[in-house]
PDB file of C-alpha atoms in Angstrom:
ATOM      1  CA  MET A   1      38.980 -43.858 -62.345  1.00  0.00           C
ATOM      2  CA  ASN A   2      41.650 -41.939 -61.819  1.00  0.00           C
ATOM      3  CA  LYS A   3      40.746 -38.193 -61.607  1.00  0.00           C
ATOM      4  CA  VAL A   4      43.249 -36.016 -63.613  1.00  0.00           C
ATOM      5  CA  TYR A   5      44.220 -32.482 -63.698  1.00  0.00           C
ATOM      6  CA  ILE A   6      46.136 -31.032 -66.794  1.00  0.00           C
ATOM      7  CA  HIS A   7      48.165 -27.848 -65.854  1.00  0.00           C
ATOM      8  CA  GLU A   8      49.664 -25.345 -68.606  1.00  0.00           C
ATOM      9  CA  LYS A   9      50.909 -21.981 -68.360  1.00  0.00           C
ATOM     10  CA  GLU A  10      49.161 -19.463 -70.519  1.00  0.00           C
ATOM     11  CA  ASN A  11      50.959 -19.701 -73.566  1.00  0.00           C
ATOM     12  CA  GLU A  12      49.246 -19.483 -77.453  1.00  0.00           C
ATOM     13  CA  ASN A  13      51.742 -21.716 -79.191  1.00  0.00           C
ATOM     14  CA  LYS A  14      50.955 -25.043 -76.731  1.00  0.00           C
ATOM     15  CA  SER A  15      46.784 -24.153 -77.285  1.00  0.00           C
ATOM     16  CA  ILE A  16      46.873 -26.888 -80.118  1.00  0.00           C
ATOM     17  CA  LEU A  17      48.886 -29.229 -78.180  1.00  0.00           C
ATOM     18  CA  MET A  18      46.978 -28.938 -74.738  1.00  0.00           C
ATOM     19  CA  ASN A  19      43.758 -29.797 -77.106  1.00  0.00           C
ATOM     20  CA  GLN A  20      45.405 -32.794 -78.443  1.00  0.00           C
ATOM     21  CA  LEU A  21      46.514 -33.962 -74.804  1.00  0.00           C
ATOM     22  CA  ILE A  22      42.998 -33.380 -73.613  1.00  0.00           C
ATOM     23  CA  GLN A  23      41.533 -35.703 -76.659  1.00  0.00           C
ATOM     24  CA  SER A  24      43.928 -38.004 -75.636  1.00  0.00           C
ATOM     25  CA  ALA A  25      42.834 -38.484 -71.913  1.00  0.00           C
ATOM     26  CA  GLU A  26      39.389 -38.081 -73.132  1.00  0.00           C
ATOM     27  CA  GLN A  27      39.402 -40.843 -75.587  1.00  0.00           C
ATOM     28  CA  ASN A  28      41.023 -43.286 -72.707  1.00  0.00           C
ATOM     29  CA  GLN A  29      38.064 -42.394 -70.653  1.00  0.00           C
ATOM     30  CA  VAL A  30      39.972 -40.381 -68.415  1.00  0.00           C
ATOM     31  CA  LYS A  31      38.108 -38.307 -66.035  1.00  0.00           C
ATOM     32  CA  LEU A  32      39.465 -34.765 -66.054  1.00  0.00           C
ATOM     33  CA  ILE A  33      38.977 -32.238 -63.169  1.00  0.00           C
ATOM     34  CA  ASN A  34      39.551 -28.674 -62.743  1.00  0.00           C
ATOM     35  CA  GLN A  35      40.784 -28.412 -59.154  1.00  0.00           C
ATOM     36  CA  PRO A  36      44.396 -29.866 -58.644  1.00  0.00           C
ATOM     37  CA  ARG A  37      43.990 -30.328 -55.163  1.00  0.00           C
ATOM     38  CA  LYS A  38      41.158 -33.198 -55.810  1.00  0.00           C
ATOM     39  CA  ALA A  39      43.279 -34.845 -58.064  1.00  0.00           C
ATOM     40  CA  ASP A  40      45.213 -38.210 -58.241  1.00  0.00           C
ATOM     41  CA  ALA A  41      47.450 -37.331 -61.400  1.00  0.00           C
ATOM     42  CA  ILE A  42      49.044 -33.992 -61.997  1.00  0.00           C
ATOM     43  CA  VAL A  43      50.050 -33.474 -65.816  1.00  0.00           C
ATOM     44  CA  ILE A  44      52.426 -30.597 -66.803  1.00  0.00           C
ATOM     45  CA  LEU A  45      52.780 -29.831 -70.377  1.00  0.00           C
ATOM     46  CA  GLY A  46      56.152 -27.942 -71.333  1.00  0.00           C
ATOM     47  CA  ASN A  47      59.745 -28.082 -70.427  1.00  0.00           C
ATOM     48  CA  ASP A  48      61.391 -28.592 -67.051  1.00  0.00           C
ATOM     49  CA  GLY A  49      61.126 -24.905 -65.839  1.00  0.00           C
ATOM     50  CA  ASP A  50      57.164 -25.506 -66.987  1.00  0.00           C
ATOM     51  CA  PHE A  51      57.013 -28.123 -64.843  1.00  0.00           C
ATOM     52  CA  LEU A  52      58.845 -26.873 -61.745  1.00  0.00           C
ATOM     53  CA  HIS A  53      56.408 -23.759 -62.086  1.00  0.00           C
ATOM     54  CA  GLY A  54      53.299 -26.101 -62.608  1.00  0.00           C
ATOM     55  CA  VAL A  55      54.731 -28.099 -59.117  1.00  0.00           C
ATOM     56  CA  ARG A  56      54.309 -25.017 -57.272  1.00  0.00           C
ATOM     57  CA  LYS A  57      51.041 -23.449 -58.780  1.00  0.00           C
ATOM     58  CA  THR A  58      49.751 -26.901 -57.507  1.00  0.00           C
ATOM     59  CA  ASN A  59      50.921 -26.885 -54.163  1.00  0.00           C
ATOM     60  CA  PHE A  60      53.636 -29.334 -54.241  1.00  0.00           C
ATOM     61  CA  SER A  61      50.603 -32.178 -53.918  1.00  0.00           C
ATOM     62  CA  SER A  62      51.517 -35.247 -52.327  1.00  0.00           C
ATOM     63  CA  ASN A  63      48.019 -36.908 -53.056  1.00  0.00           C
ATOM     64  CA  ALA A  64      48.510 -37.109 -56.872  1.00  0.00           C
ATOM     65  CA  VAL A  65      51.666 -38.338 -59.044  1.00  0.00           C
ATOM     66  CA  TYR A  66      53.152 -36.036 -61.413  1.00  0.00           C
ATOM     67  CA  ILE A  67      53.687 -35.983 -64.969  1.00  0.00           C
ATOM     68  CA  GLY A  68      55.568 -34.178 -66.957  1.00  0.00           C
ATOM     69  CA  VAL A  69      54.876 -33.849 -71.265  1.00  0.00           C
ATOM     70  CA  SER A  70      57.378 -32.857 -73.355  1.00  0.00           C
ATOM     71  CA  GLU A  71      55.869 -30.237 -76.223  1.00  0.00           C
ATOM     72  CA  ASN A  72      58.038 -32.732 -78.923  1.00  0.00           C
ATOM     73  CA  GLU A  73      60.003 -35.614 -78.956  1.00  0.00           C
ATOM     74  CA  SER A  74      63.156 -34.056 -76.495  1.00  0.00           C
ATOM     75  CA  VAL A  75      62.612 -34.555 -72.984  1.00  0.00           C
ATOM     76  CA  GLY A  76      63.924 -33.143 -69.406  1.00  0.00           C
ATOM     77  CA  LEU A  77      64.272 -34.822 -66.429  1.00  0.00           C
ATOM     78  CA  TYR A  78      61.087 -33.978 -65.203  1.00  0.00           C
ATOM     79  CA  SER A  79      58.914 -33.508 -68.711  1.00  0.00           C
ATOM     80  CA  SER A  80      60.608 -36.899 -69.398  1.00  0.00           C
ATOM     81  CA  VAL A  81      57.265 -38.300 -71.456  1.00  0.00           C
ATOM     82  CA  PRO A  82      58.225 -37.280 -74.999  1.00  0.00           C
ATOM     83  CA  PHE A  83      54.371 -35.930 -76.374  1.00  0.00           C
ATOM     84  CA  SER A  84      54.160 -38.960 -79.028  1.00  0.00           C
ATOM     85  CA  ARG A  85      54.232 -41.373 -75.998  1.00  0.00           C
ATOM     86  CA  LYS A  86      51.194 -39.403 -74.432  1.00  0.00           C
ATOM     87  CA  ASP A  87      48.512 -42.360 -74.348  1.00  0.00           C
ATOM     88  CA  ASP A  88      50.953 -44.136 -72.531  1.00  0.00           C
ATOM     89  CA  ILE A  89      50.169 -42.359 -69.515  1.00  0.00           C
ATOM     90  CA  TRP A  90      46.611 -43.161 -69.131  1.00  0.00           C
ATOM     91  CA  LYS A  91      46.423 -46.724 -68.591  1.00  0.00           C
ATOM     92  CA  ASN A  92      49.677 -46.626 -66.369  1.00  0.00           C
ATOM     93  CA  ILE A  93      48.697 -43.874 -63.853  1.00  0.00           C
ATOM     94  CA  SER A  94      48.519 -46.331 -61.228  1.00  0.00           C
ATOM     95  CA  ASN A  95      51.312 -48.346 -61.836  1.00  0.00           C
ATOM     96  CA  THR A  96      54.222 -48.076 -59.396  1.00  0.00           C
ATOM     97  CA  ALA A  97      56.589 -49.431 -62.003  1.00  0.00           C
ATOM     98  CA  TYR A  98      56.017 -46.004 -63.765  1.00  0.00           C
ATOM     99  CA  THR A  99      56.602 -43.305 -60.939  1.00  0.00           C
ATOM    100  CA  GLN A 100      59.884 -42.191 -58.187  1.00  0.00           C
ATOM    101  CA  LYS A 101      59.928 -40.469 -55.587  1.00  0.00           C
ATOM    102  CA  HIS A 102      61.809 -37.135 -54.988  1.00  0.00           C
ATOM    103  CA  ASP A 103      63.020 -34.826 -51.975  1.00  0.00           C
ATOM    104  CA  VAL A 104      61.754 -31.795 -51.586  1.00  0.00           C
ATOM    105  CA  LEU A 105      63.320 -29.068 -49.655  1.00  0.00           C
ATOM    106  CA  HIS A 106      61.166 -27.003 -47.263  1.00  0.00           C
ATOM    107  CA  LEU A 107      61.993 -23.359 -45.672  1.00  0.00           C
ATOM    108  CA  SER A 108      60.758 -20.882 -43.316  1.00  0.00           C
ATOM    109  CA  ILE A 109      62.217 -17.427 -43.223  1.00  0.00           C
ATOM    110  CA  ASP A 110      62.510 -15.302 -39.914  1.00  0.00           C
ATOM    111  CA  ASP A 111      60.686 -18.258 -38.257  1.00  0.00           C
ATOM    112  CA  ARG A 112      57.502 -16.835 -39.632  1.00  0.00           C
ATOM    113  CA  GLU A 113      54.271 -19.169 -40.519  1.00  0.00           C
ATOM    114  CA  ASP A 114      53.172 -17.009 -43.484  1.00  0.00           C
ATOM    115  CA  ARG A 115      57.111 -17.217 -45.321  1.00  0.00           C
ATOM    116  CA  PHE A 116      57.029 -21.218 -45.534  1.00  0.00           C
ATOM    117  CA  TYR A 117      58.083 -22.073 -48.866  1.00  0.00           C
ATOM    118  CA  ALA A 118      58.952 -25.745 -50.638  1.00  0.00           C
ATOM    119  CA  CYS A 119      61.184 -26.048 -53.587  1.00  0.00           C
ATOM    120  CA  LEU A 120      62.124 -28.996 -56.003  1.00  0.00           C
ATOM    121  CA  ASN A 121      65.076 -28.104 -57.018  1.00  0.00           C
ATOM    122  CA  GLU A 122      66.972 -25.495 -55.295  1.00  0.00           C
ATOM    123  CA  PHE A 123      66.592 -22.273 -52.969  1.00  0.00           C
ATOM    124  CA  SER A 124      69.196 -19.593 -53.539  1.00  0.00           C
ATOM    125  CA  ILE A 125      70.103 -16.411 -51.751  1.00  0.00           C
ATOM    126  CA  ARG A 126      71.800 -13.830 -53.398  1.00  0.00           C
ATOM    127  CA  SER A 127      73.123 -10.332 -52.792  1.00  0.00           C
ATOM    128  CA  GLY A 128      70.296  -7.827 -54.022  1.00  0.00           C
ATOM    129  CA  ILE A 129      72.668  -4.858 -54.284  1.00  0.00           C
ATOM    130  CA  ILE A 130      76.500  -4.400 -55.652  1.00  0.00           C
ATOM    131  CA  LYS A 131      78.069  -5.468 -52.535  1.00  0.00           C
ATOM    132  CA  SER A 132      78.962  -8.889 -51.118  1.00  0.00           C
ATOM    133  CA  ILE A 133      76.130 -10.628 -48.677  1.00  0.00           C
ATOM    134  CA  VAL A 134      77.522 -11.606 -45.379  1.00  0.00           C
ATOM    135  CA  ILE A 135      75.460 -14.859 -43.951  1.00  0.00           C
ATOM    136  CA  ASP A 136      76.277 -16.730 -41.079  1.00  0.00           C
ATOM    137  CA  VAL A 137      76.015 -20.806 -41.785  1.00  0.00           C
ATOM    138  CA  GLN A 138      74.725 -22.976 -38.956  1.00  0.00           C
ATOM    139  CA  ILE A 139      74.426 -26.762 -39.864  1.00  0.00           C
ATOM    140  CA  ASP A 140      72.020 -28.242 -36.564  1.00  0.00           C
ATOM    141  CA  ASP A 141      73.715 -26.983 -33.663  1.00  0.00           C
ATOM    142  CA  SER A 142      76.856 -26.120 -34.990  1.00  0.00           C
ATOM    143  CA  HIS A 143      78.479 -22.808 -36.406  1.00  0.00           C
ATOM    144  CA  LEU A 144      80.380 -23.501 -39.509  1.00  0.00           C
ATOM    145  CA  GLU A 145      81.584 -20.067 -41.436  1.00  0.00           C
ATOM    146  CA  GLN A 146      80.944 -16.603 -42.055  1.00  0.00           C
ATOM    147  CA  PHE A 147      79.955 -16.537 -45.657  1.00  0.00           C
ATOM    148  CA  HIS A 148      81.093 -13.309 -47.628  1.00  0.00           C
ATOM    149  CA  GLY A 149      80.365 -13.026 -51.451  1.00  0.00           C
ATOM    150  CA  ASP A 150      77.244 -13.368 -53.762  1.00  0.00           C
ATOM    151  CA  GLY A 151      75.278 -15.771 -52.687  1.00  0.00           C
ATOM    152  CA  LEU A 152      74.386 -19.463 -51.482  1.00  0.00           C
ATOM    153  CA  ILE A 153      72.502 -22.438 -53.054  1.00  0.00           C
ATOM    154  CA  VAL A 154      70.758 -25.710 -51.109  1.00  0.00           C
ATOM    155  CA  SER A 155      70.003 -28.062 -53.791  1.00  0.00           C
ATOM    156  CA  THR A 156      68.254 -31.644 -53.238  1.00  0.00           C
ATOM    157  CA  PRO A 157      69.988 -34.649 -55.286  1.00  0.00           C
ATOM    158  CA  SER A 158      67.142 -33.840 -58.338  1.00  0.00           C
ATOM    159  CA  GLY A 159      67.915 -30.399 -58.531  1.00  0.00           C
ATOM    160  CA  SER A 160      71.497 -30.320 -58.319  1.00  0.00           C
ATOM    161  CA  SER A 161      72.253 -30.823 -62.318  1.00  0.00           C
ATOM    162  CA  GLY A 162      70.721 -26.939 -62.228  1.00  0.00           C
ATOM    163  CA  TYR A 163      71.989 -23.757 -60.730  1.00  0.00           C
ATOM    164  CA  ASN A 164      73.879 -25.586 -58.592  1.00  0.00           C
ATOM    165  CA  LYS A 165      75.981 -27.418 -61.462  1.00  0.00           C
ATOM    166  CA  SER A 166      76.306 -23.953 -63.400  1.00  0.00           C
ATOM    167  CA  ILE A 167      78.422 -22.391 -60.202  1.00  0.00           C
ATOM    168  CA  GLY A 168      80.500 -25.731 -59.803  1.00  0.00           C
ATOM    169  CA  GLY A 169      78.193 -27.821 -57.256  1.00  0.00           C
ATOM    170  CA  ALA A 170      78.531 -31.685 -57.556  1.00  0.00           C
ATOM    171  CA  VAL A 171      75.821 -33.512 -59.237  1.00  0.00           C
ATOM    172  CA  VAL A 172      74.340 -35.903 -56.823  1.00  0.00           C
ATOM    173  CA  ASP A 173      72.426 -39.300 -57.958  1.00  0.00           C
ATOM    174  CA  PRO A 174      68.382 -39.019 -57.315  1.00  0.00           C
ATOM    175  CA  LYS A 175      68.836 -42.248 -55.533  1.00  0.00           C
ATOM    176  CA  LEU A 176      70.380 -40.502 -52.647  1.00  0.00           C
ATOM    177  CA  THR A 177      68.463 -38.704 -50.505  1.00  0.00           C
ATOM    178  CA  SER A 178      70.695 -35.401 -49.395  1.00  0.00           C
ATOM    179  CA  LEU A 179      71.143 -31.497 -49.123  1.00  0.00           C
ATOM    180  CA  GLN A 180      73.844 -29.990 -51.013  1.00  0.00           C
ATOM    181  CA  ILE A 181      75.608 -26.399 -50.052  1.00  0.00           C
ATOM    182  CA  SER A 182      77.049 -23.900 -52.769  1.00  0.00           C
ATOM    183  CA  LYS A 183      78.703 -20.707 -53.150  1.00  0.00           C
ATOM    184  CA  ILE A 184      78.392 -18.172 -55.606  1.00  0.00           C
ATOM    185  CA  ALA A 185      81.473 -16.165 -56.040  1.00  0.00           C
ATOM    186  CA  PRO A 186      82.854 -16.319 -52.210  1.00  0.00           C
ATOM    187  CA  LEU A 187      85.098 -13.370 -51.555  1.00  0.00           C
ATOM    188  CA  THR A 188      88.192 -14.846 -50.389  1.00  0.00           C
ATOM    189  CA  ASN A 189      91.289 -13.083 -49.452  1.00  0.00           C
ATOM    190  CA  SER A 190      93.637 -12.380 -46.079  1.00  0.00           C
ATOM    191  CA  ARG A 191      90.889 -11.235 -44.526  1.00  0.00           C
ATOM    192  CA  TYR A 192      88.283 -14.088 -45.441  1.00  0.00           C
ATOM    193  CA  ASN A 193      88.691 -17.784 -45.474  1.00  0.00           C
ATOM    194  CA  VAL A 194      85.184 -19.795 -46.745  1.00  0.00           C
ATOM    195  CA  PHE A 195      84.615 -23.603 -47.028  1.00  0.00           C
ATOM    196  CA  HIS A 196      84.977 -23.634 -50.498  1.00  0.00           C
ATOM    197  CA  SER A 197      83.974 -27.244 -51.974  1.00  0.00           C
ATOM    198  CA  PRO A 198      80.272 -27.747 -52.577  1.00  0.00           C
ATOM    199  CA  LEU A 199      79.699 -29.358 -48.872  1.00  0.00           C
ATOM    200  CA  VAL A 200      76.741 -32.505 -49.256  1.00  0.00           C
ATOM    201  CA  LEU A 201      74.773 -33.490 -45.921  1.00  0.00           C
ATOM    202  CA  ASP A 202      72.629 -36.122 -44.827  1.00  0.00           C
ATOM    203  CA  HIS A 203      69.231 -35.617 -45.122  1.00  0.00           C
ATOM    204  CA  SER A 204      68.725 -35.480 -41.499  1.00  0.00           C
ATOM    205  CA  ARG A 205      70.745 -32.087 -40.981  1.00  0.00           C
ATOM    206  CA  LYS A 206      69.223 -28.769 -40.386  1.00  0.00           C
ATOM    207  CA  ILE A 207      70.645 -25.689 -42.283  1.00  0.00           C
ATOM    208  CA  ARG A 208      70.318 -21.940 -40.839  1.00  0.00           C
ATOM    209  CA  PHE A 209      71.642 -18.644 -42.508  1.00  0.00           C
ATOM    210  CA  ASP A 210      71.571 -15.937 -40.601  1.00  0.00           C
ATOM    211  CA  ILE A 211      71.923 -12.473 -42.578  1.00  0.00           C
ATOM    212  CA  ILE A 212      74.023 -10.276 -41.364  1.00  0.00           C
ATOM    213  CA  GLN A 213      72.492  -6.781 -41.290  1.00  0.00           C
ATOM    214  CA  ASP A 214      74.618  -4.453 -42.419  1.00  0.00           C
ATOM    215  CA  GLY A 215      72.345  -2.665 -45.152  1.00  0.00           C
ATOM    216  CA  ASN A 216      72.571  -5.786 -47.214  1.00  0.00           C
ATOM    217  CA  ASP A 217      69.139  -7.859 -45.517  1.00  0.00           C
ATOM    218  CA  HIS A 218      66.831  -7.441 -48.730  1.00  0.00           C
ATOM    219  CA  PRO A 219      68.590 -10.182 -50.908  1.00  0.00           C
ATOM    220  CA  ILE A 220      67.003 -11.795 -53.927  1.00  0.00           C
ATOM    221  CA  ILE A 221      65.433 -14.880 -52.977  1.00  0.00           C
ATOM    222  CA  GLY A 222      64.959 -17.585 -55.590  1.00  0.00           C
ATOM    223  CA  LEU A 223      62.751 -20.438 -55.102  1.00  0.00           C
ATOM    224  CA  ASP A 224      63.101 -23.037 -57.787  1.00  0.00           C
ATOM    225  CA  ASN A 225      63.483 -20.906 -61.241  1.00  0.00           C
ATOM    226  CA  GLU A 226      61.151 -18.078 -60.000  1.00  0.00           C
ATOM    227  CA  ALA A 227      62.277 -14.873 -57.633  1.00  0.00           C
ATOM    228  CA  PHE A 228      60.689 -13.976 -54.961  1.00  0.00           C
ATOM    229  CA  PRO A 229      61.388 -10.059 -53.965  1.00  0.00           C
ATOM    230  CA  ILE A 230      60.933 -10.557 -50.016  1.00  0.00           C
ATOM    231  CA  SER A 231      62.042  -7.295 -48.308  1.00  0.00           C
ATOM    232  CA  HIS A 232      64.251  -7.510 -45.019  1.00  0.00           C
ATOM    233  CA  ILE A 233      65.404 -11.172 -44.195  1.00  0.00           C
ATOM    234  CA  ARG A 234      67.062 -11.849 -41.258  1.00  0.00           C
ATOM    235  CA  SER A 235      66.908 -15.447 -41.279  1.00  0.00           C
ATOM    236  CA  VAL A 236      66.372 -18.800 -43.133  1.00  0.00           C
ATOM    237  CA  GLU A 237      65.902 -22.300 -42.137  1.00  0.00           C
ATOM    238  CA  LEU A 238      66.128 -24.888 -44.356  1.00  0.00           C
ATOM    239  CA  SER A 239      65.354 -28.981 -44.163  1.00  0.00           C
ATOM    240  CA  LEU A 240      64.471 -32.018 -46.653  1.00  0.00           C
ATOM    241  CA  VAL A 241      61.575 -33.872 -46.574  1.00  0.00           C
ATOM    242  CA  PRO A 242      62.431 -37.354 -48.332  1.00  0.00           C
ATOM    243  CA  ARG A 243      60.677 -38.765 -51.332  1.00  0.00           C
ATOM    244  CA  ALA A 244      57.632 -36.638 -50.691  1.00  0.00           C
ATOM    245  CA  LEU A 245      56.680 -35.852 -54.389  1.00  0.00           C
ATOM    246  CA  THR A 246      55.909 -38.341 -56.461  1.00  0.00           C
ATOM    247  CA  HIS A 247      56.805 -38.253 -60.805  1.00  0.00           C
ATOM    248  CA  PHE A 248      55.734 -40.337 -63.187  1.00  0.00           C
ATOM    249  CA  ASN A 249      58.523 -41.507 -65.521  1.00  0.00           C
ATOM    250  CA  LEU A 250      58.461 -44.127 -68.319  1.00  0.00           C
ATOM    251  CA  PRO A 251      60.227 -47.359 -66.972  1.00  0.00           C
ATOM    252  CA  GLU A 252      63.130 -47.287 -70.030  1.00  0.00           C
ATOM    253  CA  ALA A 253      63.884 -43.802 -68.556  1.00  0.00           C
ATOM    254  CA  ASN A 254      67.718 -43.815 -67.284  1.00  0.00           C
ATOM    255  CA  TYR A 255      69.399 -40.735 -65.186  1.00  0.00           C
ATOM    256  CA  ILE A 256      72.518 -41.321 -66.848  1.00  0.00           C
ATOM    257  CA  ASP A 257      71.233 -41.712 -70.445  1.00  0.00           C
ATOM    258  CA  GLN A 258      69.497 -38.368 -69.272  1.00  0.00           C
ATOM    259  CA  LEU A 259      72.009 -36.826 -67.812  1.00  0.00           C
ATOM    260  CA  LYS A 260      74.368 -37.703 -71.542  1.00  0.00           C
ATOM    261  CA  ASP A 261      71.442 -36.363 -73.545  1.00  0.00           C
ATOM    262  CA  GLN A 262      70.939 -32.929 -71.469  1.00  0.00           C
ATOM    263  CA  PHE A 263      74.904 -32.178 -71.032  1.00  0.00           C
ATOM    264  CA  LEU A 264      77.190 -34.333 -73.434  1.00  0.00           C
ATOM    265  CA  ASN A 265      75.401 -35.561 -76.623  1.00  0.00           C
ATOM    266  CA  LYS A 266      75.455 -32.582 -78.966  1.00  0.00           C
ATOM    267  CA  LYS A 267      71.797 -31.313 -80.699  1.00  0.00           C
TER     268      LYS A 267
END
């Protein structure tokens, strides 16, 4: 029997839906547990933001399939199961036809073991003060440029339609395995010249950001939809772990249709 952990951010408005979700699981003879690390499946109730938060809180489990259940009939890229279809989950948890794999971004700060993090959507680094941040960008063993501006984003394909898209980055099909670097308000004049276009890289590439120590070395670090105040940063190293997270999706879900629903269809 599959062991299932149901995760929910604390929110009084969701308590009724949570009870209904638990009742549905029990009626389908699902074994519910309270330890995510021992779960075969982790169910997250809410929107895509709640899903990202839940994945982080359960430490990006590689042993479980993650299932995002929407609070209503409106679905997202991750919270892809409408609440009315919750009963379809339990009998198909182990059905690989209902799952897809997502890449996970790994990063370390200042080469310290206690500063190792993961992201499903994107990593961002932004100036923490009203002053451009200066970053040396290195790809593998080659120096690409010295960036001057508000910040940089490194996104996964599944996260490319989020923050990355909002600053002009390319939307990348999650069937591809890649990294993308996009720039937040780059400073361009006769003194500074930057690579303006978003840069899509093969998944095997290693990225390193060296933050120039000019008084702006306390940037704001963003991991998916959460900000982390980390004081005094010298370097960030990033790499992609392909297909590291398993996500439950209904077979009829179509990425192109999801993009249309999210960005083109009028609500």
